[in-house]
Coordinates of C-alpha atoms in Angstrom, one line a residue:
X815 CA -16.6 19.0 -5.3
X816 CA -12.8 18.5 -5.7
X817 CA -11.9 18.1 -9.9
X818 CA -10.0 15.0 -10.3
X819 CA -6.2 14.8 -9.4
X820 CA -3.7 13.6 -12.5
X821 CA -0.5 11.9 -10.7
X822 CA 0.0 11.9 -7.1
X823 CA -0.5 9.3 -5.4
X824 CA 0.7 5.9 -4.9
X825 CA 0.9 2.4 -3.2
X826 CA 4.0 1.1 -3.2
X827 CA 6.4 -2.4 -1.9
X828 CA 9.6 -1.6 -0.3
X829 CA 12.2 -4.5 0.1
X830 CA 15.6 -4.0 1.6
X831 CA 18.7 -6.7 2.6
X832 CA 22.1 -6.1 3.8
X833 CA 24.9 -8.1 4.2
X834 CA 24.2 -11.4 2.1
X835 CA 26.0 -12.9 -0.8
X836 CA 23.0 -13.0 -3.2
X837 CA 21.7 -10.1 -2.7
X838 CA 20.3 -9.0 -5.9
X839 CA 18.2 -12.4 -6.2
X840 CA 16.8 -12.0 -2.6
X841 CA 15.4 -8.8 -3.6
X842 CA 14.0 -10.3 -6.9
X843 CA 12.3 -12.9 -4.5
X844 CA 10.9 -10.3 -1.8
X845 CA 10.0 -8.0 -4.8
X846 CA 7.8 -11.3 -6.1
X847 CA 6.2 -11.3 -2.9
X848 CA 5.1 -7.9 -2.7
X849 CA 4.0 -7.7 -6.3
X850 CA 0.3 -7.2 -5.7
X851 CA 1.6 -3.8 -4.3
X852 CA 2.2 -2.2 -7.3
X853 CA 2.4 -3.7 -10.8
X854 CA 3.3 -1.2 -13.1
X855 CA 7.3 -0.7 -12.4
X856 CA 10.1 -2.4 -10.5
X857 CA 13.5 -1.8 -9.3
X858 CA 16.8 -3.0 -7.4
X859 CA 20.0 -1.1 -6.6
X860 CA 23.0 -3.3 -5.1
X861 CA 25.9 -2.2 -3.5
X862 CA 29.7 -4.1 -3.8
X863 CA 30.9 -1.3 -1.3
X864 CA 32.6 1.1 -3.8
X865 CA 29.6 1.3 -6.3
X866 CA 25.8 1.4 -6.4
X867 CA 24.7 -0.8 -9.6
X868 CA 20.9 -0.1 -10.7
X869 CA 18.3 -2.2 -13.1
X870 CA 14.8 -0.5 -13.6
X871 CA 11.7 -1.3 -15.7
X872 CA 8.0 -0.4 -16.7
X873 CA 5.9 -3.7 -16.2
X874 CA 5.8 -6.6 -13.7
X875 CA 9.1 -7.9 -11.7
X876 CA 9.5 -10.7 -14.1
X877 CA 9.1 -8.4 -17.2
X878 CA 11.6 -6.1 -15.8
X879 CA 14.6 -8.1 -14.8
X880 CA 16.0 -11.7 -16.5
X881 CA 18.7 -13.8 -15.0
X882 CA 21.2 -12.0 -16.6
X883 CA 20.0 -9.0 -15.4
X884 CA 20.2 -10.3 -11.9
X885 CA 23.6 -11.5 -12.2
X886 CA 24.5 -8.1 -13.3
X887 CA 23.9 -6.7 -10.1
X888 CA 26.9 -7.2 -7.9
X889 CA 26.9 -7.1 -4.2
X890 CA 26.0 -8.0 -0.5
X891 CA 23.2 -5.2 0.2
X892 CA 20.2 -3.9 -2.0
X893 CA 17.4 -2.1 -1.9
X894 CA 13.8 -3.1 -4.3
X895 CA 10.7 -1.4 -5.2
X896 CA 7.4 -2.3 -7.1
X897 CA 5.1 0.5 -7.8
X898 CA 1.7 1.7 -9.1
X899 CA 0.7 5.5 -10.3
X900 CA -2.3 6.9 -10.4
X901 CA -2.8 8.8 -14.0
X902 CA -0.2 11.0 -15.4
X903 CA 2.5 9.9 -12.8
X904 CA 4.6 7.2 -14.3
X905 CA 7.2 7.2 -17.0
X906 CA 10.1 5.2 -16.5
X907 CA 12.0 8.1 -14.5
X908 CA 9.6 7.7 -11.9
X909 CA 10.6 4.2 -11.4
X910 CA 12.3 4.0 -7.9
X911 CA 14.8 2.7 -6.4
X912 CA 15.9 6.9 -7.6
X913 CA 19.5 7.0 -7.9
X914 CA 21.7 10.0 -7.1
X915 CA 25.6 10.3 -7.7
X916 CA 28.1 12.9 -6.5
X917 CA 31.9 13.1 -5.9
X918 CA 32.5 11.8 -2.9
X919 CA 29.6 9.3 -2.5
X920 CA 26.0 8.2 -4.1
X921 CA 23.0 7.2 -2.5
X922 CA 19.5 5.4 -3.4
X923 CA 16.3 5.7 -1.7
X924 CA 13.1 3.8 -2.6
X925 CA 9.9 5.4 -0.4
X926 CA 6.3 3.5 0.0
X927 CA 3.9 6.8 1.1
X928 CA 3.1 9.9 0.1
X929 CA 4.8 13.2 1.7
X930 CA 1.7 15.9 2.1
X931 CA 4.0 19.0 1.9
X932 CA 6.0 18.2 -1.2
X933 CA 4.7 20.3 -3.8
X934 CA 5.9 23.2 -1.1
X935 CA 9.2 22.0 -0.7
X936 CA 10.0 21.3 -4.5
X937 CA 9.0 25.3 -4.6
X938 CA 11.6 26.0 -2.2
X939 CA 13.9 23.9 -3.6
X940 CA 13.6 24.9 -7.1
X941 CA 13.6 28.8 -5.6
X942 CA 16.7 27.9 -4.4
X943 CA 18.2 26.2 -7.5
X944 CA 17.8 23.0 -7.7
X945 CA 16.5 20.8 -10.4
X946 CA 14.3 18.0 -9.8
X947 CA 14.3 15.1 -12.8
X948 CA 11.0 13.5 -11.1
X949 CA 7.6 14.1 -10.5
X950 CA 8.6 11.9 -6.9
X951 CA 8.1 12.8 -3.6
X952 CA 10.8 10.8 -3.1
X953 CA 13.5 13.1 -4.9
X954 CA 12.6 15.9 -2.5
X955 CA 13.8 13.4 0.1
X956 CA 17.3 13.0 -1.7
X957 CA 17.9 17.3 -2.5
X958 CA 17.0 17.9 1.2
X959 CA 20.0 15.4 2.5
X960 CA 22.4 16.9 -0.6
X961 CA 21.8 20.1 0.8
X962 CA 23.0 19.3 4.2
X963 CA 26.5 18.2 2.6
X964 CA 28.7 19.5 5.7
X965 CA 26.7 16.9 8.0
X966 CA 27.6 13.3 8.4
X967 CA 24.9 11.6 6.3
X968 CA 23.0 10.0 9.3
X969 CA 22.7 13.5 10.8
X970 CA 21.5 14.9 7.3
X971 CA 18.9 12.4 6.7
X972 CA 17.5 13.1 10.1
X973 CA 17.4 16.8 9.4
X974 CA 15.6 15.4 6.1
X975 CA 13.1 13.8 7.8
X976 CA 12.2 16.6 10.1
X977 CA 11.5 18.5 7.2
X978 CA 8.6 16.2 5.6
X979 CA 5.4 15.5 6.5
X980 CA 3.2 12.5 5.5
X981 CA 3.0 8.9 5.2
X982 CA 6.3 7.3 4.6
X983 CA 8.5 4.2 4.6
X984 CA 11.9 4.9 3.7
X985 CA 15.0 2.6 2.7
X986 CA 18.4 4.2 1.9
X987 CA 21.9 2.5 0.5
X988 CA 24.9 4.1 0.0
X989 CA 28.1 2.1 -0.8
X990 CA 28.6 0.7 2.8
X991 CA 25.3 1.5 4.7
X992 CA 21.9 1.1 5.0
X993 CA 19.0 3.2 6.2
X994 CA 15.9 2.5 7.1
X995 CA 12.9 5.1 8.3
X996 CA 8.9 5.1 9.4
X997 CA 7.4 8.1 9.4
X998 CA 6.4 9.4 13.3
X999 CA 2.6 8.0 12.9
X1000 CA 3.7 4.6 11.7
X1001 CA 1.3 5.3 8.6
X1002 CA 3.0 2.6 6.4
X1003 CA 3.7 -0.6 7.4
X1004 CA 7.6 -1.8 7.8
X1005 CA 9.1 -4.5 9.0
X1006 CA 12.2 -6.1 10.1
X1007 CA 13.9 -9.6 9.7
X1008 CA 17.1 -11.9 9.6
X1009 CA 18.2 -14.0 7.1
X1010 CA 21.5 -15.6 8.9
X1011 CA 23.5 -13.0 9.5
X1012 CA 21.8 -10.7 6.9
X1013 CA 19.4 -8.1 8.0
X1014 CA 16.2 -7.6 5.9
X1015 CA 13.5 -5.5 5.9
X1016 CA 10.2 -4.8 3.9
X1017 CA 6.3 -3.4 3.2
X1018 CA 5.3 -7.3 4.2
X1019 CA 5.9 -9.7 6.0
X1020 CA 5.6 -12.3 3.1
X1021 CA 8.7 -11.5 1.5
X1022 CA 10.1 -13.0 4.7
X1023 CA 8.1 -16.0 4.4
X1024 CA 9.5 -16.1 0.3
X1025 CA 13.0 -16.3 0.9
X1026 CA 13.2 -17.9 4.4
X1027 CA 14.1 -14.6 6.5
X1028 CA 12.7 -14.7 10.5
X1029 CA 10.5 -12.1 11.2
X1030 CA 11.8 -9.8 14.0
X1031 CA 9.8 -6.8 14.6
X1032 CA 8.0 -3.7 13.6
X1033 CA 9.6 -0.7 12.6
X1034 CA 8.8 2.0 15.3
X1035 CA 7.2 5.1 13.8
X1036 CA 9.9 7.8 13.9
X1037 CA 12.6 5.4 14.1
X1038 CA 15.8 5.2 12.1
X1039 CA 17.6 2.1 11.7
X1040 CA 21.5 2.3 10.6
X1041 CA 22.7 -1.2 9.1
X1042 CA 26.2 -1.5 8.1
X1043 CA 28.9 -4.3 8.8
X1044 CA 29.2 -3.5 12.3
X1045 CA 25.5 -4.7 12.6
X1046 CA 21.9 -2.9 13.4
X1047 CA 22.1 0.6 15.4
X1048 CA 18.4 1.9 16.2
X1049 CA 18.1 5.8 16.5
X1050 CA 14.9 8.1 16.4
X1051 CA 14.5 11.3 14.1
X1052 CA 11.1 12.0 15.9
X1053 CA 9.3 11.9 19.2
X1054 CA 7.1 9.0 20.3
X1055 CA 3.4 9.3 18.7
X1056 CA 0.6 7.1 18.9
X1057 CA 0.5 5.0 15.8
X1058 CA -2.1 5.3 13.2
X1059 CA -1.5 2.5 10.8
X1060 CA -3.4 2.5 7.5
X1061 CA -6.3 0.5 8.3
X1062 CA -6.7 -0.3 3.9
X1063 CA -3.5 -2.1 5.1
X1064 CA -6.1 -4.7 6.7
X1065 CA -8.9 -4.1 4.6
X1066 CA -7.7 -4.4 1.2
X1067 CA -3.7 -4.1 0.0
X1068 CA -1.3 -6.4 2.7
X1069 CA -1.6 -10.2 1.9
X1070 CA -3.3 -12.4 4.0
X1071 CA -0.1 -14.7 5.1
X1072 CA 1.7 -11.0 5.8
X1073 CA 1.3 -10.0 9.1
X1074 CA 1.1 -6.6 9.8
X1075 CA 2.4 -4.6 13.2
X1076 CA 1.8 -8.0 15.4
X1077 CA -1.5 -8.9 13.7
X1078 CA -2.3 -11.3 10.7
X1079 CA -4.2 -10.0 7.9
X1080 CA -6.4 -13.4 7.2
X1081 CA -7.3 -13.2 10.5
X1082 CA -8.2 -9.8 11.1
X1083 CA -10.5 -9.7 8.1
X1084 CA -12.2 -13.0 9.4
X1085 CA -13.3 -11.0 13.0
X1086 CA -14.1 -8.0 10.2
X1087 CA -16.8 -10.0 8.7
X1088 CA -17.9 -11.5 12.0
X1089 CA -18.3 -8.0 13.0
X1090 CA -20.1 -7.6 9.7
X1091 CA -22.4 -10.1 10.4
X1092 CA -23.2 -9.2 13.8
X1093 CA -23.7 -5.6 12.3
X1094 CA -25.9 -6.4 8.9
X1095 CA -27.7 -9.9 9.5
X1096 CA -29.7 -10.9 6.1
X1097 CA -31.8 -13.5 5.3
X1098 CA -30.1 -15.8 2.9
X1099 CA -28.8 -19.4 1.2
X1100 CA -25.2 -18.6 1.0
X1101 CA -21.7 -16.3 1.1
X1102 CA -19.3 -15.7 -1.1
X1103 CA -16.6 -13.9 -1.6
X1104 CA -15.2 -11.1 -3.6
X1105 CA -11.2 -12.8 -4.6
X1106 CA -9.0 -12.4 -3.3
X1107 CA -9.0 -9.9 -0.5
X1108 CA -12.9 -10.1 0.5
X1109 CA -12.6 -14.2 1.0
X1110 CA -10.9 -13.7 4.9
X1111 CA -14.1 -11.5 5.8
X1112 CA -16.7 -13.7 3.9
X1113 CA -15.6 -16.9 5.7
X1114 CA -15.5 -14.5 9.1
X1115 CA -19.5 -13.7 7.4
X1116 CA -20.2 -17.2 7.1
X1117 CA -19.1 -18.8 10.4
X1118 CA -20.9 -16.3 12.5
X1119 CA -24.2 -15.8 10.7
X1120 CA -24.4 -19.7 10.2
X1121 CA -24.8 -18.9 6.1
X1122 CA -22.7 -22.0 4.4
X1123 CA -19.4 -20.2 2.5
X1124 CA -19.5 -21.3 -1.2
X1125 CA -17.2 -20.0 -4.3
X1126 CA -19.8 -18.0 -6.1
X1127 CA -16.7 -16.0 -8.1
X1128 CA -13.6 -17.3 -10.1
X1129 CA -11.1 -15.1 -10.4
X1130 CA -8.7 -14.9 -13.9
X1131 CA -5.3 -15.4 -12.1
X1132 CA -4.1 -13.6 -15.4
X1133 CA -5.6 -10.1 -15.2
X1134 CA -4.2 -7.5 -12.7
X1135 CA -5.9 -5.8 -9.5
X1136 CA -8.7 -3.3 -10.7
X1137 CA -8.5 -0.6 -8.0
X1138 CA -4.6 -0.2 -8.6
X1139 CA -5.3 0.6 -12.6
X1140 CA -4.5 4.0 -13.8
X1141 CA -7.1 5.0 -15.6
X1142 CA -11.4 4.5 -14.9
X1143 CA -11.7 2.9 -18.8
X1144 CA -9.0 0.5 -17.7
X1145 CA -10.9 -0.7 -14.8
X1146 CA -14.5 -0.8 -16.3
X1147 CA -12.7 -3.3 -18.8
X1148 CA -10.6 -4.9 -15.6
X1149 CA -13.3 -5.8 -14.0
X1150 CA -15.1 -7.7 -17.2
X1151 CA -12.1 -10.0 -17.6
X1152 CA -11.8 -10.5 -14.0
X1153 CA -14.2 -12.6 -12.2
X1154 CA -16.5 -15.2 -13.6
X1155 CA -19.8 -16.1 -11.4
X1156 CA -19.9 -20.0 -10.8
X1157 CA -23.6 -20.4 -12.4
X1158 CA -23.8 -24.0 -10.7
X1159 CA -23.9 -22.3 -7.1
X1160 CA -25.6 -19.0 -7.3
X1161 CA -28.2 -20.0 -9.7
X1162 CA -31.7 -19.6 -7.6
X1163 CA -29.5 -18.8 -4.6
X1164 CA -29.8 -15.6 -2.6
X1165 CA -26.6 -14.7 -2.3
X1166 CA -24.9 -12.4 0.5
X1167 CA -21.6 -10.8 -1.9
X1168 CA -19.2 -9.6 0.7
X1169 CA -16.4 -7.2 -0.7
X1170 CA -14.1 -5.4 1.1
X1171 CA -14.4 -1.7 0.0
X1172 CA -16.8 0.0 -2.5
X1173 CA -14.3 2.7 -4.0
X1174 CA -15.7 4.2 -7.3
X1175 CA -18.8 1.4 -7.7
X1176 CA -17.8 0.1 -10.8
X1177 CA -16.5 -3.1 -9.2
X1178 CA -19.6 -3.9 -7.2
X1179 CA -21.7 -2.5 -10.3
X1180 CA -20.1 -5.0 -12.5
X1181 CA -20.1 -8.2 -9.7
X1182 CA -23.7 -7.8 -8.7
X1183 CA -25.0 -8.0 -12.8
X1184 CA -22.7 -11.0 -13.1
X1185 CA -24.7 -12.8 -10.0
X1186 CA -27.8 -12.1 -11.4
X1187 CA -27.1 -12.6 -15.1
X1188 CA -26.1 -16.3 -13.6
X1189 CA -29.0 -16.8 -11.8
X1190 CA -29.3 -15.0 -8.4
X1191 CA -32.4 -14.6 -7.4
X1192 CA -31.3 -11.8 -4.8
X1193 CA -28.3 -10.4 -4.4
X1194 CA -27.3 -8.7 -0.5
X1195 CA -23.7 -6.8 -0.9
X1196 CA -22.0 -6.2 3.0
X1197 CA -18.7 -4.4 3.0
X1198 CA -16.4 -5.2 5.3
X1199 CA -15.0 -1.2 5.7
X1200 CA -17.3 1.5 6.1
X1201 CA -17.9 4.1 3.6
X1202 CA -14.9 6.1 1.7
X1203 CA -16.2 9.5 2.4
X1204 CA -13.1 11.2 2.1
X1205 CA -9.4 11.3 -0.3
X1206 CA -6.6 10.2 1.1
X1207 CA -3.7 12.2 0.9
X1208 CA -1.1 9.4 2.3
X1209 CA -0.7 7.3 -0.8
X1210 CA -3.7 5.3 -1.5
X1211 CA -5.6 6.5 -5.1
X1212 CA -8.4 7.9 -3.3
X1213 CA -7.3 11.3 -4.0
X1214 CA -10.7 13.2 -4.6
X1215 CA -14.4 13.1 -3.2
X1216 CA -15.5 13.6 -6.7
X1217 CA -14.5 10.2 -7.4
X1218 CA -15.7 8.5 -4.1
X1219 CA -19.1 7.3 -4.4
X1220 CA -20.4 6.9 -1.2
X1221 CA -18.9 10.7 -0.6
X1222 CA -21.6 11.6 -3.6
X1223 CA -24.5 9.3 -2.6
X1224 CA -26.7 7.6 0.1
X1225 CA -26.7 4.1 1.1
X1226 CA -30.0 3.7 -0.8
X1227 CA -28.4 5.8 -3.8
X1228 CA -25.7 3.7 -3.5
X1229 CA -27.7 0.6 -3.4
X1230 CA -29.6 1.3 -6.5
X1231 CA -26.8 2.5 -8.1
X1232 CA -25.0 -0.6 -7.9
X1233 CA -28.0 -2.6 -8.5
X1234 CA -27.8 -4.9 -4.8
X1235 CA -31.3 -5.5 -3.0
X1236 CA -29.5 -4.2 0.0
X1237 CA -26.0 -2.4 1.1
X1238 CA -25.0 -2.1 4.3
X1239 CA -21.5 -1.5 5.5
X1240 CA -19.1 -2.2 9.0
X1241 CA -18.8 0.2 11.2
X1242 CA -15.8 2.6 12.0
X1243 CA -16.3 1.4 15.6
X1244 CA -16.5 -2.5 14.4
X1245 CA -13.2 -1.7 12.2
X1246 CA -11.6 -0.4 15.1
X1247 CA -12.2 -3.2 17.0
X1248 CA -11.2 -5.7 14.8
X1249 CA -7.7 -4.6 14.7
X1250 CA -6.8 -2.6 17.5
X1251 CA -6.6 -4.8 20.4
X1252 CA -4.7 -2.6 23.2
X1253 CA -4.8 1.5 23.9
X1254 CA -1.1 1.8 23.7
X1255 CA 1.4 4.1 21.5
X1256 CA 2.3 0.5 19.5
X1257 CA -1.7 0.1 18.8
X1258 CA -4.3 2.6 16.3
X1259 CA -5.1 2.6 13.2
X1260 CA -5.7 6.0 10.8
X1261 CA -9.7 6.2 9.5
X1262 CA -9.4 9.2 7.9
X1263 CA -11.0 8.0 4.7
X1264 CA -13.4 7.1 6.9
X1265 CA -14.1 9.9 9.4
X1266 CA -12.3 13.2 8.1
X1267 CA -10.1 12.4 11.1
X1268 CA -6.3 13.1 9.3
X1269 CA -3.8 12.3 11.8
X1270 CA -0.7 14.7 10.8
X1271 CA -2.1 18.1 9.6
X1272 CA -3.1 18.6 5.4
X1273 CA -1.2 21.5 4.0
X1274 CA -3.8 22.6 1.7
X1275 CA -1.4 25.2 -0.2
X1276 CA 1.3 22.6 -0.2
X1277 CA -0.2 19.8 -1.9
X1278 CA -1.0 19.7 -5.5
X1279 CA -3.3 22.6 -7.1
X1280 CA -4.7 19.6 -8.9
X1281 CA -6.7 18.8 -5.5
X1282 CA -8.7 22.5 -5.5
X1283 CA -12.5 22.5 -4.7

């Protein structure tokens, strides 16, 4: 059984725009839009094209930055990030966008993902004498292009990114340019837009929506954009892979209104619960949804198993996401100031609770006691994922079986455990299906959480010791 990791891992927003004249405040906006990404710090670096001008906080985008603060930032291009940390891994220097100065230039780099062979290349570079101010994986990003100082930095950064291994989405400013990377398996997702003459790009495609910027296109894995005020040059650091985007992407983190690598999220969770449905028929009066990110999938329930839809849970709009908390106290008490059960519907009803991942089980615990403490009679929980069996190592706080449930217990374990009077999941295969609508190099999805299946090899000496059996 793996012990349980302090600090690694993380889910992140990246926001990036280049070439407009309120460029700070775009960036405030897109950062709003990606907030349910990571709530725990925030970030923007602008450029005026001689200097690189940085505001960072601990707490939410609005707690972080005032007007003032905004106006404080001068320049046409900047780069934003919102973040969470799993335990022991935040501290205000670990709140990106990371800024690094020299002589002759400075650059910035904000990274959504997690690189699997840091923790060997921070021994190398330490070995060969440098000294790293972060616990980041996004630092070793920044050393590696330093060290290639006789290259011209486009060249360097490619080196750079030959070097790492992982899950990443990459943004870059300097004074007069702007770079943009996916890792080759297109594990994060990235996109691309216009605002006018103004490129942008971000995690989501909601920030677009926010401040008014037309969606373009994906970011190809293993492609490097260069933006500077010649316009957009595309360039590739890595040869053509299929992709294998994070498929929690659809499940649980993007927005619904976002849509990710061609495909809307509200959508795609509507065929998952149809799938569910098809999958794990149960006798019963009505569906409801776990908010927010479960309500796509139990309308997708409802429609296909001909089970009316009803708000059986109110959500507090005041109290943060309980899966992105640090800390397993934090989100047993998350979860009780959450959701309230509407007694009026549920009451005598038996009630089919659709969620959209069972992670630890202290969510699902906690939901199906509130259904029955307001009157449930029966209480049939259907995921719309199948089981977490395995940690992720790209960025998502899954970091240990130890702390999976379903990698510890039976369905029927993990039916009593949680207290349901049945538990049944969707199939990898009915996942799959749901999202990946062609066999091409553009389309796939990574279940590794799922399967065991890790798409880029796991350096097992390379990653934390912190993740030993």
């Amino acid at each position: 059984m793996l012990t349980e990791i302090k600090g690694l891992n993380e889910e992140c927003g990246v926001f990036g725009i280049f070439g407009h004249d309120k460029a700070a405040e775009m960036t405030y906006y897109g950062l709003h839009a990606l907030q349910h990404r990571g709530q725990e710090g925030a970030g923007i670096v602008t450029s005026n094209g001689e200097a690189l001008h940085l505001h960072k906080g601990i707490g939410l985008i609005n707690e972080v930055f005032s007007e003032g603060q905004i106006k404080n930032l001068p320049g046409r291009s900047a780069i934003g990030h919102v973040r969470y940390t799993t335990q022991g891994g935040g501290g205000y220097e670990n709140v990106q966008p990371l800024v690094f100065r020299s002589q002759t230039s400075s650059l910035a780099l904000c990274h959504n993902g997690n690189l699997v062979n840091a923790f060997a290349l921070k021994s190398n570079l330490e070995a060969q004498g440098s000294i790293l101010q972060t616990t980041s994986d996004t630092e070793v990003v920044a050393h590696l292009i330093k060290r290639s100082g006789h290259l011209p930095l486009e060249e360097a950064i490619k080196q750079a990114l030959g070097m790492i291994k992982g899950a990443y989405a990459f943004i870059i400013l300097t004074e007069d340019q702007m770079f943009v990377a996916l890792d080759p398996r297109g594990l994060r997702p990235l996109s691309l837009g216009r605002l006018g003459d103004s490129y942008v790009v971000a995690s989501e495609t909601c920030a677009f929506d926010l401040i008014g910027a037309k969606y373009e296109r994906e970011v190809r894995p293993g492609e490097l954009l260069v933006i500077d005020e010649s316009g957009l040059r595309s360039t590739t650091f890595s040869s053509p892979m299929k992709r294998t985007l994070c498929s929690m992407e659809y499940v649980y983190f993007s927005r619904p209104d976002s849509n990710v690598n061609g495909l809307n999220v509200h959508a795609s969770r509507k065929v998952m619960g149809k799938q569910l449905a098809k999958e794990a028929p149960v006798e019963a009066d009505i569906v409801t949804g776990v908010p927010d990110s479960s309500i796509s999938a139990a309308i997708g329930y409802s429609e296909k198993s001909g089970i009316p839809y009803e708000i059986g849970l109110v959500k507090n709009r005041y109290v943060g996401r309980t899966f992105i908390q640090p800390s397993q106290e934090l989100r047993e008490q998350g979860v009780k100031m959450k959701l309230s059960p509407v007694r009026g519907i549920v009451e005598g009803k038996r009630v089919v609770m659709i969620d959209d991942s069972i992670v630890r089980g202290t969510t699902s615990r906690r939901i199906v006691n509130l259904l029955k403490e307001a009157g449930a009679t029966e209480v049939h929980v259907r995921i719309a994922s199948p089981p977490i069996v395995n940690p992720c190592y790209y960025g998502i706080d899954t970091s240990t079986k130890g702390e999976l449930i379903a990698a510890n217990y039976s369905i029927e374990e993990m039916r009593e455990e949680i207290g349901a009077d049945s538990l049944a999941f969707l199939s990898v295969e009915g996942l799959e299906s749901s999202i990946v609508k062609e066999d091409t190099l553009e389309q796939g999805i990574c279940h590794a959480c799922f399967t065991g299946k890790y798409p880029t090899e796991i350096y097992p000496e390379s990653i934390n010791p912190a993740y030993k059996e």
